[in-house]
Structure formats: C-alpha cells, structure tokens
PDB file of C-alpha atoms and ligand atoms in Angstrom:
ATOM      1  CA  MET A   1    -217.718  26.926-100.008  1.00 88.00           C
ATOM      2  CA  LEU A   2    -220.050  29.849-100.610  1.00 95.00           C
ATOM      3  CA  SER A   3    -218.977  33.453-100.170  1.00 96.00           C
ATOM      4  CA  ALA A   4    -221.033  35.478 -97.687  1.00 97.00           C
ATOM      5  CA  LEU A   5    -222.547  37.464-100.551  1.00 97.00           C
ATOM      6  CA  ILE A   6    -223.684  34.426-102.524  1.00 98.00           C
ATOM      7  CA  PHE A   7    -224.893  32.673 -99.385  1.00 98.00           C
ATOM      8  CA  ASP A   8    -227.120  35.710 -98.657  1.00 97.00           C
ATOM      9  CA  LYS A   9    -228.381  35.909-102.228  1.00 98.00           C
ATOM     10  CA  LEU A  10    -229.257  32.191-102.309  1.00 98.00           C
ATOM     11  CA  ASN A  11    -231.096  32.487 -99.021  1.00 98.00           C
ATOM     12  CA  GLN A  12    -233.031  35.451-100.427  1.00 98.00           C
ATOM     13  CA  GLN A  13    -233.978  33.247-103.365  1.00 98.00           C
ATOM     14  CA  ILE A  14    -235.277  30.614-100.929  1.00 98.00           C
ATOM     15  CA  GLU A  15    -237.594  33.299 -99.578  1.00 98.00           C
ATOM     16  CA  ILE A  16    -238.761  34.255-103.085  1.00 98.00           C
ATOM     17  CA  GLU A  17    -239.524  30.645-104.058  1.00 98.00           C
ATOM     18  CA  PHE A  18    -241.315  30.031-100.757  1.00 97.00           C
ATOM     19  CA  TYR A  19    -243.370  33.170-101.315  1.00 98.00           C
ATOM     20  CA  SER A  20    -244.203  31.995-104.851  1.00 98.00           C
ATOM     21  CA  ALA A  21    -245.559  28.745-103.394  1.00 98.00           C
ATOM     22  CA  ASN A  22    -247.715  30.621-100.876  1.00 98.00           C
ATOM     23  CA  LEU A  23    -248.889  33.106-103.502  1.00 98.00           C
ATOM     24  CA  TYR A  24    -250.087  30.280-105.761  1.00 98.00           C
ATOM     25  CA  LEU A  25    -251.685  28.462-102.816  1.00 98.00           C
ATOM     26  CA  GLN A  26    -253.603  31.628-101.971  1.00 98.00           C
ATOM     27  CA  MET A  27    -254.617  32.092-105.593  1.00 98.00           C
ATOM     28  CA  ALA A  28    -255.788  28.459-105.701  1.00 98.00           C
ATOM     29  CA  SER A  29    -257.969  29.224-102.718  1.00 98.00           C
ATOM     30  CA  TRP A  30    -259.467  32.276-104.496  1.00 98.00           C
ATOM     31  CA  CYS A  31    -260.113  30.179-107.620  1.00 98.00           C
ATOM     32  CA  ASP A  32    -261.794  27.460-105.579  1.00 98.00           C
ATOM     33  CA  ALA A  33    -263.975  30.012-103.787  1.00 98.00           C
ATOM     34  CA  ASN A  34    -264.970  31.500-107.149  1.00 97.00           C
ATOM     35  CA  ASN A  35    -265.880  28.186-108.824  1.00 96.00           C
ATOM     36  CA  PHE A  36    -262.785  27.898-110.994  1.00 97.00           C
ATOM     37  CA  SER A  37    -261.957  24.399-109.791  1.00 97.00           C
ATOM     38  CA  GLY A  38    -259.665  23.563-112.721  1.00 97.00           C
ATOM     39  CA  SER A  39    -257.549  26.652-112.119  1.00 97.00           C
ATOM     40  CA  ALA A  40    -257.476  25.844-108.399  1.00 97.00           C
ATOM     41  CA  LYS A  41    -256.110  22.351-109.084  1.00 97.00           C
ATOM     42  CA  PHE A  42    -253.556  23.698-111.540  1.00 97.00           C
ATOM     43  CA  LEU A  43    -252.344  26.351-109.074  1.00 98.00           C
ATOM     44  CA  LEU A  44    -252.147  23.870-106.183  1.00 97.00           C
ATOM     45  CA  GLU A  45    -249.849  21.739-108.309  1.00 97.00           C
ATOM     46  CA  HIS A  46    -247.857  24.791-109.250  1.00 97.00           C
ATOM     47  CA  ALA A  47    -247.465  25.721-105.587  1.00 98.00           C
ATOM     48  CA  ASP A  48    -245.913  22.264-105.056  1.00 98.00           C
ATOM     49  CA  GLU A  49    -243.577  22.947-107.948  1.00 97.00           C
ATOM     50  CA  GLU A  50    -242.435  26.184-106.308  1.00 98.00           C
ATOM     51  CA  MET A  51    -241.691  24.282-103.108  1.00 98.00           C
ATOM     52  CA  GLY A  52    -239.491  22.056-105.262  1.00 98.00           C
ATOM     53  CA  HIS A  53    -237.670  25.150-106.506  1.00 98.00           C
ATOM     54  CA  MET A  54    -237.121  26.238-102.920  1.00 98.00           C
ATOM     55  CA  ARG A  55    -235.886  22.777-101.902  1.00 98.00           C
ATOM     56  CA  ARG A  56    -233.311  22.667-104.691  1.00 98.00           C
ATOM     57  CA  ILE A  57    -231.663  25.814-103.313  1.00 98.00           C
ATOM     58  CA  PHE A  58    -232.018  24.625 -99.725  1.00 98.00           C
ATOM     59  CA  THR A  59    -230.203  21.393-100.640  1.00 98.00           C
ATOM     60  CA  TYR A  60    -227.529  23.180-102.684  1.00 98.00           C
ATOM     61  CA  ILE A  61    -226.661  25.533 -99.816  1.00 98.00           C
ATOM     62  CA  ASN A  62    -226.411  22.653 -97.368  1.00 98.00           C
ATOM     63  CA  ASP A  63    -224.365  20.571 -99.809  1.00 98.00           C
ATOM     64  CA  THR A  64    -221.725  23.315 -99.765  1.00 97.00           C
ATOM     65  CA  GLY A  65    -221.352  22.916 -95.994  1.00 96.00           C
ATOM     66  CA  SER A  66    -223.417  26.006 -95.142  1.00 97.00           C
ATOM     67  CA  GLN A  67    -226.833  26.095 -93.493  1.00 97.00           C
ATOM     68  CA  ALA A  68    -229.902  27.261 -95.394  1.00 98.00           C
ATOM     69  CA  ILE A  69    -232.003  29.712 -93.408  1.00 96.00           C
ATOM     70  CA  ILE A  70    -235.795  29.461 -93.469  1.00 94.00           C
ATOM     71  CA  PRO A  71    -237.264  32.972 -93.676  1.00 93.00           C
ATOM     72  CA  ALA A  72    -240.371  34.634 -92.256  1.00 95.00           C
ATOM     73  CA  LEU A  73    -242.780  35.135 -95.123  1.00 93.00           C
ATOM     74  CA  GLN A  74    -244.906  38.050 -96.222  1.00 96.00           C
ATOM     75  CA  GLN A  75    -248.635  37.313 -96.528  1.00 97.00           C
ATOM     76  CA  PRO A  76    -249.740  37.121-100.178  1.00 98.00           C
ATOM     77  CA  PRO A  77    -252.761  39.135-101.389  1.00 97.00           C
ATOM     78  CA  HIS A  78    -256.023  37.187-101.260  1.00 97.00           C
ATOM     79  CA  GLN A  79    -258.419  39.351-103.250  1.00 96.00           C
ATOM     80  CA  TYR A  80    -258.520  39.376-107.027  1.00 97.00           C
ATOM     81  CA  GLU A  81    -260.944  40.986-109.442  1.00 96.00           C
ATOM     82  CA  SER A  82    -261.145  38.153-111.933  1.00 97.00           C
ATOM     83  CA  LEU A  83    -259.445  35.024-113.265  1.00 97.00           C
ATOM     84  CA  LEU A  84    -257.621  37.298-115.704  1.00 97.00           C
ATOM     85  CA  GLY A  85    -256.409  39.375-112.750  1.00 97.00           C
ATOM     86  CA  VAL A  86    -255.000  36.218-111.128  1.00 98.00           C
ATOM     87  CA  PHE A  87    -253.049  35.163-114.201  1.00 98.00           C
ATOM     88  CA  GLU A  88    -251.853  38.694-114.946  1.00 98.00           C
ATOM     89  CA  GLU A  89    -250.401  38.802-111.431  1.00 98.00           C
ATOM     90  CA  ILE A  90    -248.769  35.396-111.879  1.00 98.00           C
ATOM     91  CA  TYR A  91    -247.134  36.453-115.129  1.00 98.00           C
ATOM     92  CA  LYS A  92    -245.850  39.651-113.496  1.00 98.00           C
ATOM     93  CA  HIS A  93    -244.573  37.665-110.528  1.00 98.00           C
ATOM     94  CA  GLU A  94    -242.736  35.169-112.742  1.00 98.00           C
ATOM     95  CA  CYS A  95    -241.061  38.054-114.629  1.00 98.00           C
ATOM     96  CA  TYR A  96    -239.925  39.359-111.243  1.00 98.00           C
ATOM     97  CA  VAL A  97    -238.550  35.901-110.318  1.00 98.00           C
ATOM     98  CA  THR A  98    -236.676  35.829-113.626  1.00 98.00           C
ATOM     99  CA  SER A  99    -235.077  39.169-112.751  1.00 98.00           C
ATOM    100  CA  THR A 100    -233.917  37.803-109.376  1.00 98.00           C
ATOM    101  CA  ILE A 101    -232.421  34.701-111.024  1.00 98.00           C
ATOM    102  CA  ASN A 102    -230.666  36.906-113.577  1.00 98.00           C
ATOM    103  CA  GLU A 103    -229.240  38.997-110.774  1.00 98.00           C
ATOM    104  CA  LEU A 104    -227.975  35.852-109.042  1.00 98.00           C
ATOM    105  CA  VAL A 105    -226.329  34.755-112.288  1.00 98.00           C
ATOM    106  CA  ALA A 106    -224.637  38.157-112.585  1.00 98.00           C
ATOM    107  CA  VAL A 107    -223.396  38.060-108.988  1.00 98.00           C
ATOM    108  CA  THR A 108    -221.989  34.523-109.295  1.00 98.00           C
ATOM    109  CA  THR A 109    -220.353  35.407-112.612  1.00 98.00           C
ATOM    110  CA  ASN A 110    -218.644  38.444-111.083  1.00 97.00           C
ATOM    111  CA  ALA A 111    -217.512  36.334-108.110  1.00 97.00           C
ATOM    112  CA  ASN A 112    -216.106  33.559-110.344  1.00 97.00           C
ATOM    113  CA  ASP A 113    -218.337  31.077-108.473  1.00 97.00           C
ATOM    114  CA  TYR A 114    -218.713  28.600-111.334  1.00 97.00           C
ATOM    115  CA  SER A 115    -220.330  25.893-109.239  1.00 97.00           C
ATOM    116  CA  THR A 116    -223.244  28.135-108.278  1.00 98.00           C
ATOM    117  CA  LEU A 117    -223.355  29.535-111.788  1.00 98.00           C
ATOM    118  CA  ASN A 118    -223.733  25.994-113.108  1.00 98.00           C
ATOM    119  CA  PHE A 119    -226.408  25.232-110.496  1.00 98.00           C
ATOM    120  CA  LEU A 120    -228.380  28.296-111.582  1.00 98.00           C
ATOM    121  CA  GLN A 121    -228.607  27.243-115.221  1.00 98.00           C
ATOM    122  CA  TRP A 122    -231.561  25.008-114.360  1.00 98.00           C
ATOM    123  CA  TYR A 123    -233.411  28.071-113.017  1.00 98.00           C
ATOM    124  CA  VAL A 124    -232.607  30.113-116.120  1.00 98.00           C
ATOM    125  CA  ALA A 125    -234.260  27.463-118.313  1.00 98.00           C
ATOM    126  CA  GLU A 126    -237.133  27.011-115.865  1.00 97.00           C
ATOM    127  CA  GLN A 127    -237.955  30.714-115.823  1.00 97.00           C
ATOM    128  CA  HIS A 128    -238.081  30.756-119.597  1.00 97.00           C
ATOM    129  CA  GLU A 129    -240.652  27.930-119.449  1.00 96.00           C
ATOM    130  CA  GLU A 130    -242.671  29.529-116.669  1.00 96.00           C
ATOM    131  CA  GLU A 131    -242.915  32.891-118.415  1.00 97.00           C
ATOM    132  CA  ARG A 132    -244.030  31.181-121.613  1.00 97.00           C
ATOM    133  CA  LEU A 133    -246.595  29.027-119.753  1.00 96.00           C
ATOM    134  CA  PHE A 134    -248.218  31.875-117.850  1.00 97.00           C
ATOM    135  CA  MET A 135    -248.087  34.343-120.715  1.00 97.00           C
ATOM    136  CA  GLY A 136    -249.974  31.756-122.801  1.00 96.00           C
ATOM    137  CA  ILE A 137    -252.674  31.196-120.178  1.00 96.00           C
ATOM    138  CA  ARG A 138    -253.075  34.941-119.572  1.00 97.00           C
ATOM    139  CA  ASP A 139    -253.404  35.612-123.296  1.00 97.00           C
ATOM    140  CA  ARG A 140    -256.020  32.865-123.760  1.00 96.00           C
ATOM    141  CA  ILE A 141    -258.094  34.312-120.909  1.00 97.00           C
ATOM    142  CA  LYS A 142    -257.794  37.753-122.522  1.00 96.00           C
ATOM    143  CA  MET A 143    -259.092  36.302-125.794  1.00 95.00           C
ATOM    144  CA  VAL A 144    -262.363  35.147-124.211  1.00 95.00           C
ATOM    145  CA  SER A 145    -262.766  38.398-122.284  1.00 87.00           C
ATOM    146  CA  ASP A 146    -265.815  38.155-119.981  1.00 85.00           C
ATOM    147  CA  SER A 147    -267.476  35.222-121.759  1.00 92.00           C
ATOM    148  CA  ALA A 148    -268.578  32.781-119.047  1.00 94.00           C
ATOM    149  CA  THR A 149    -268.467  29.906-121.535  1.00 95.00           C
ATOM    150  CA  GLY A 150    -264.963  30.831-122.631  1.00 96.00           C
ATOM    151  CA  LEU A 151    -263.748  31.088-119.039  1.00 96.00           C
ATOM    152  CA  LEU A 152    -265.226  27.700-118.166  1.00 96.00           C
ATOM    153  CA  ILE A 153    -263.542  26.092-121.184  1.00 95.00           C
ATOM    154  CA  ILE A 154    -260.176  27.509-120.103  1.00 96.00           C
ATOM    155  CA  ASP A 155    -260.807  26.446-116.523  1.00 96.00           C
ATOM    156  CA  ASN A 156    -261.503  22.899-117.746  1.00 95.00           C
ATOM    157  CA  GLU A 157    -258.316  22.945-119.798  1.00 94.00           C
ATOM    158  CA  LEU A 158    -256.315  23.977-116.749  1.00 95.00           C
ATOM    159  CA  GLU A 159    -257.722  21.066-114.771  1.00 93.00           C
ATOM    160  CA  THR A 160    -255.932  18.648-117.052  1.00 88.00           C
ATOM    161  CA  LYS A 161    -252.843  20.733-117.760  1.00 82.00           C
ATOM    162  CA  SER A 162    -250.085  18.771-116.214  1.00 61.00           C
ATOM    163  CA  VAL A 163    -247.423  20.443-114.147  1.00 59.00           C
ATOM    164  CA  ALA A 164    -244.339  18.302-113.647  1.00 52.00           C
ATOM    165  CA  VAL A 165    -243.777  18.623-109.916  1.00 50.00           C
ATOM    166  CA  ASP A 166    -240.093  19.103-109.284  1.00 53.00           C
ATOM    167  CA  THR A 167    -238.795  16.775-106.650  1.00 45.00           C
ATOM    168  CA  ALA A 168    -235.186  16.732-107.844  1.00 49.00           C
ATOM    169  CA  GLU A 169    -232.591  17.785-105.320  1.00 49.00           C
TER     170      GLU A 169
HETATM  171 FE1  OFO B   1    -242.400  29.932-110.798  1.00 50.50          FE
HETATM  172  O1  OFO B   1    -240.540  29.553-110.724  1.00 50.50           O
HETATM  173 FE2  OFO B   1    -239.903  29.364-109.045  1.00 50.50          FE
HETATM  174  O2  OFO B   1    -240.431  30.987-108.495  1.00 50.50           O
END
C-alpha cells in the first residue's frame, strides 16, 4: 500500500509524463508544418513512448490497490524558432524529468518504500538514455548550424531512428 505522500508524488509523475507526450506531439506538429518530416515522425513515436511511461505508473499505482488520477494538462508551447530550438527544449525538458524522478527516488528512500524504489529503477535508467539521446541530436544539429543541407541530412536520419515504444506494464 502506498503512503499518501508517495501516492501524490506518483500521480504528479503521471502528469509530467502525460505532458511530455503532449509536448512531443506538439513539437511533431511544428516539425511537420516546417517540412521536417523525419523529425515529425521521430517525435510522434517518442510521444507514444512517453504515454508508455505514463501507463507504467498508472498501472503500478492501481496494482497497489490505489486509484491513479488522470490530471488536467497544461497546453504545451507551439511556436519554435528552429529545429535546434525544438531539440534544445527537449533536452532541457528531459533534464527536468530526470530531476523529478530523482526526487521520487529520494522520497521513497526516506519513506523506506522499497517496492516503489525498485519500480523507479527503470525510470532512472531510462532518463539516462533519454538525456544521452537528445543531447546527441541537439549537438549534431548545432554542428550543422544553419546549413539547409545539414539540417535535411539530420532530418532524414531521424526518420529512420528507431524509438522502442514502451508498452510494458
Ligand atoms: Fe522522456 O522520459 Fe518520460 O518523461
């Protein structure tokens, strides 16, 4: 059974993962509208992955006998200056998500909730991967600067970059 504190924190994380999915959906829409079709496809798949992250927590809360609460969501920004701007924002956002997972780990450690602590290990590893992934894409876009050819090559690469959609629960 979850303590009230950990129940609240896990529900807050549901909101963060949901928001991540909507943020990447919105960014996919911007990419599509700005002729970056490879980036749009990549971000649509990543939005699905974030929904998987949300569902894992949803299922975990309900498996403990509690009831996950679906939150109202803030609208994500829909205007970006450039493809670099999009991926800089994603990297920043993922660093923020890492900080929220770390906080959850600290709270569950202090509460001696070893089941939730164990559950969260998957997210700790996932955040490491996500930061590395998005830092790499951001840095490659920085390398080509404003070169249209360079941006199109990266956009093509992103079209085929596979994102393993997380359906595990
Ligand atoms: Fe992008 O990892 Fe969940 O939020």
